[in-house]
Tab-separated table of C-alpha atoms in Angstrom:
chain	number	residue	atom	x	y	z
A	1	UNK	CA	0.000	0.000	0.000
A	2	UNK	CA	2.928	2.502	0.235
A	3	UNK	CA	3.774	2.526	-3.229
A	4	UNK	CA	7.100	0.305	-2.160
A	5	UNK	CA	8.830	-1.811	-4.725
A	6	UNK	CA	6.187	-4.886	-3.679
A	7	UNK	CA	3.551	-3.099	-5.411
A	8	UNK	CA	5.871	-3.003	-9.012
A	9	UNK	CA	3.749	-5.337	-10.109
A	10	UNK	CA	5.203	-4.922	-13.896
A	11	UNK	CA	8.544	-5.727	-12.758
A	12	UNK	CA	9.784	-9.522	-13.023
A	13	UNK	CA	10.945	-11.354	-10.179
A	14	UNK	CA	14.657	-11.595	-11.010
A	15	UNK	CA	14.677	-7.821	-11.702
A	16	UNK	CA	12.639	-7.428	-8.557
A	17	UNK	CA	15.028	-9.804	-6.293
A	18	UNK	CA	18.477	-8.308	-7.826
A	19	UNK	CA	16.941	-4.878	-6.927
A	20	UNK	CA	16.594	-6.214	-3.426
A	21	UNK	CA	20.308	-7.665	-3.101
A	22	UNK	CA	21.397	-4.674	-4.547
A	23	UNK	CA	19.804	-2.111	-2.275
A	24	UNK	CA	20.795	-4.793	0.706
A	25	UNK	CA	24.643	-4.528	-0.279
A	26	UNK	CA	24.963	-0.873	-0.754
A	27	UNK	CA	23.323	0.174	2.748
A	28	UNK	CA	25.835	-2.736	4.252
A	29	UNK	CA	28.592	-0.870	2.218
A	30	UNK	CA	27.389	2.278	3.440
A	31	UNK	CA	26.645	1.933	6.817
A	32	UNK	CA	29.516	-0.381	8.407
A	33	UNK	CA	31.298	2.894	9.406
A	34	UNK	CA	28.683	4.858	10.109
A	35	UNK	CA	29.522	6.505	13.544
A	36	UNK	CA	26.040	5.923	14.382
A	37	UNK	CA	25.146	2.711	16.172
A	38	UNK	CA	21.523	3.476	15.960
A	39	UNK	CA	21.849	3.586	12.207
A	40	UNK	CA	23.829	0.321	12.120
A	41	UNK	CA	21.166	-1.261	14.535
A	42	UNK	CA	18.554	-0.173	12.360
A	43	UNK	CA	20.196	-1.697	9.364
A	44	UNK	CA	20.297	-5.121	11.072
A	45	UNK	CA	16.604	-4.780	11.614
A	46	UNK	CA	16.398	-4.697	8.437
A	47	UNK	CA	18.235	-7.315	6.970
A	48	UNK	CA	17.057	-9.944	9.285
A	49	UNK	CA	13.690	-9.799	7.451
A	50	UNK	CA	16.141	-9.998	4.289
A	51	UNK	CA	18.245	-13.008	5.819
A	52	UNK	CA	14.901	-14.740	6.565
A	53	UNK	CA	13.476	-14.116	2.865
A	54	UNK	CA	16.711	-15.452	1.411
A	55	UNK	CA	18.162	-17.631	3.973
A	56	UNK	CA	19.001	-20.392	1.713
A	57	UNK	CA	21.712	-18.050	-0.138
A	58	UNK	CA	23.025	-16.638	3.040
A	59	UNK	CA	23.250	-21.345	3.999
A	60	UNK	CA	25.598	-21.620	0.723
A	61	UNK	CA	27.656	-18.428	1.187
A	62	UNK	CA	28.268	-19.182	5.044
A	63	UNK	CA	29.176	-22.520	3.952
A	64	UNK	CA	31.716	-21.023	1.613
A	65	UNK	CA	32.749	-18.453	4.137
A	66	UNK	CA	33.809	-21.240	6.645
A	67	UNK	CA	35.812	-23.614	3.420
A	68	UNK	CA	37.335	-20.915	2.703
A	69	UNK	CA	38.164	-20.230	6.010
A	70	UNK	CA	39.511	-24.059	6.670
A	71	UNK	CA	41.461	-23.544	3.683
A	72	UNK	CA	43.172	-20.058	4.218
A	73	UNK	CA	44.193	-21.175	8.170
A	74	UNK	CA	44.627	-25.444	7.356
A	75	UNK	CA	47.758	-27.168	6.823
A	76	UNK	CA	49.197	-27.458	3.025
A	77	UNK	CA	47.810	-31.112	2.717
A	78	UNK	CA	44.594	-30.064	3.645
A	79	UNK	CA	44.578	-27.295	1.524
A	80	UNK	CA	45.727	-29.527	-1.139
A	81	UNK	CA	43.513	-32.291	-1.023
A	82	UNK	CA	40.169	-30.189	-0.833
A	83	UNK	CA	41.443	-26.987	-2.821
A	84	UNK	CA	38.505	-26.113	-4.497
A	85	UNK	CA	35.250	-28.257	-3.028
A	86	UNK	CA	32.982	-25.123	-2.442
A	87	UNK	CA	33.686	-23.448	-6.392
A	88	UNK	CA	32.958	-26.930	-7.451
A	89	UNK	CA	29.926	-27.082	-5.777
A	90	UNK	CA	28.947	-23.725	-7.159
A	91	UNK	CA	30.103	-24.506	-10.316
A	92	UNK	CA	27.982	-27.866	-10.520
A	93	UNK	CA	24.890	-26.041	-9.347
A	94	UNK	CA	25.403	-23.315	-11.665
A	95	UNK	CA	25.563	-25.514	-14.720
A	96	UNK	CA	22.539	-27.380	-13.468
A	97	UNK	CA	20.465	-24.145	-14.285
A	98	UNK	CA	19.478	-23.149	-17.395
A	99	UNK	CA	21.390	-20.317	-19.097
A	100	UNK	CA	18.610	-17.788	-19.859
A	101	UNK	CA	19.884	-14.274	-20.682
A	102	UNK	CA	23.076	-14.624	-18.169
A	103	UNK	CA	21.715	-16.317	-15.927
A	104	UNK	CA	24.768	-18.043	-14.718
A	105	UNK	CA	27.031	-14.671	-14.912
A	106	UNK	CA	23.887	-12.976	-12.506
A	107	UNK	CA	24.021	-15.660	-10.256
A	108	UNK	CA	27.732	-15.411	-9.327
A	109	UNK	CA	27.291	-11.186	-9.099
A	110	UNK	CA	24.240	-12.410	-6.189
A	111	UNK	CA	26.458	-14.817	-4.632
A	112	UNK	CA	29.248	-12.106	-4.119
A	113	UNK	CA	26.397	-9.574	-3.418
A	114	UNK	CA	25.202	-11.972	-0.540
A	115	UNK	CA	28.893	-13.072	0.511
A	116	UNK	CA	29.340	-9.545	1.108
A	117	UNK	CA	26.408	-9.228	3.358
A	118	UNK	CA	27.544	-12.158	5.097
A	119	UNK	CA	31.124	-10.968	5.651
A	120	UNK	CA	28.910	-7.367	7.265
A	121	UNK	CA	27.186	-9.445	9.403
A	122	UNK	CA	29.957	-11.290	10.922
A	123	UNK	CA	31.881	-7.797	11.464
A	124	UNK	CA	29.370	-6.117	13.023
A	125	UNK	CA	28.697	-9.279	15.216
A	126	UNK	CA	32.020	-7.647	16.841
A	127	UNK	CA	31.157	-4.055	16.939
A	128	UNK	CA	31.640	-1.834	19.764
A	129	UNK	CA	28.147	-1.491	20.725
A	130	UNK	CA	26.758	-4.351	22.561
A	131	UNK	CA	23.524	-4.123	20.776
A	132	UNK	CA	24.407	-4.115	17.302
A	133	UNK	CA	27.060	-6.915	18.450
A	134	UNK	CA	23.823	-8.363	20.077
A	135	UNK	CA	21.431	-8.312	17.083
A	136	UNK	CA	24.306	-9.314	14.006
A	137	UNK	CA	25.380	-12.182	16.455
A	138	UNK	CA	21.857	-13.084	16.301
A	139	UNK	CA	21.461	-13.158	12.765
A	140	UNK	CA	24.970	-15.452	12.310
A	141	UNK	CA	23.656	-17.635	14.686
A	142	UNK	CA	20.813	-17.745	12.747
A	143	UNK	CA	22.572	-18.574	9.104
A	144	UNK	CA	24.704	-21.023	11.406
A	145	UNK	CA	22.146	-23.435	12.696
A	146	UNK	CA	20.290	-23.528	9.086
A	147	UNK	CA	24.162	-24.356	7.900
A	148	UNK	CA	24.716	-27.118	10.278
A	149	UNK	CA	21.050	-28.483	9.546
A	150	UNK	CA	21.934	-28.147	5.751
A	151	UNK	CA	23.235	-31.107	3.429
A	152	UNK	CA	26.329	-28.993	3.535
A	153	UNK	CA	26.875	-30.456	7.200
A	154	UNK	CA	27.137	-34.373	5.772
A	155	UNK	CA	29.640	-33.695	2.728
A	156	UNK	CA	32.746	-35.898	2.784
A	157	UNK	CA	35.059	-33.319	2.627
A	158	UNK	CA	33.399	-30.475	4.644
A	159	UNK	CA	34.515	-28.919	7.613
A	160	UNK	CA	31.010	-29.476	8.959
A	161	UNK	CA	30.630	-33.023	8.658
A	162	UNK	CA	34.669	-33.615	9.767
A	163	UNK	CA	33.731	-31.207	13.145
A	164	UNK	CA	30.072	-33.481	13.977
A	165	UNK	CA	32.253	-36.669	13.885
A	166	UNK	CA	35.360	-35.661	16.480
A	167	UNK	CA	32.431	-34.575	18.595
A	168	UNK	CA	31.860	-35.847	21.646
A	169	UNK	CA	28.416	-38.099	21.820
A	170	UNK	CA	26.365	-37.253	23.917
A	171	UNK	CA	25.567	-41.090	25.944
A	172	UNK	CA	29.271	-41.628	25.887
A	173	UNK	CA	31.336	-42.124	29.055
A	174	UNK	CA	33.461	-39.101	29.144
A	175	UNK	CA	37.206	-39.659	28.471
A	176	UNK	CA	39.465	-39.888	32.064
């Protein structure tokens, strides 16, 4: 009813969703140094509605956050023997979809678009100001338990799945 982009009804959905991620990416760009920890508070408000709308992008980019992660701090052997397992997972997925008009060339601008979100998130989950720290921690925890619920958490060669089985279980005798 307030003449918002939801009522651009002319406008497909892929425009409609890349105007989304691209209005969500510029006010993350634009507001991480903001002096204002109201106005970085507010922004969080508003991308948790935009983390819950597209949660299953912010699953795969947290999962390649965290590979690339294992790979950048691992040992050269590890490094070696899963050097690329998120890009080909991408890659695979990407060449699943059909290739309409760019599609796969869009879909890796999006993935950076909500990689870069992600990486925002997880820096202002260690801001100075307990409450934004407060609500982006919230929203990573968020992305995190989706991740470890994900089929990302029971591939081979995944950090996930490697983590889940050195953990302890939980009706075993603990160790002495």
């Amino acid at each position: 009813g307030g003449g918002g982009t939801g009522s651009m009804y002319h406008v497909d959905e892929r425009t409609h969703w890349r105007f989304e991620v691209l209005v969500a990416t510029t006010a993350a760009l634009t507001t991480k140094d903001d002096a204002s920890p109201m106005v970085r508070k507010e922004l969080l408000i508003v991308l948790s509605c935009f983390v819950k709308e597209w949660r299953g992008y912010f699953v795969v980019v947290s999962w390649l956050y965290v590979e690339a992660e294992r790979r950048r701090t691992g040992s050269f052997q590890q490094r070696r023997a899963n050097e690329d397992v998120d890009g080909e997972g991408i890659n695979d997925w990407l060449d699943s979809l059909e290739d309409e008009e760019g599609y796969h060339k869009d879909s890796r601008v999006l993935f950076r678009s909500f990689y870069t979100i992600y990486a925002f998130l997880l820096e202002m989950a260690s801001d100075p100001y307990p409450e934004v720290a407060a609500h982006a921690q919230t929203l990573v925890d968020y992305i995190m338990a989706l991740l470890l619920e994900s089929p990302f958490s029971r591939l081979d060669n995944s950090i996930l799945s490697i983590a889940s089985d050195s953990s302890p279980k939980p009706n075993s005798e603990p160790r002495s």
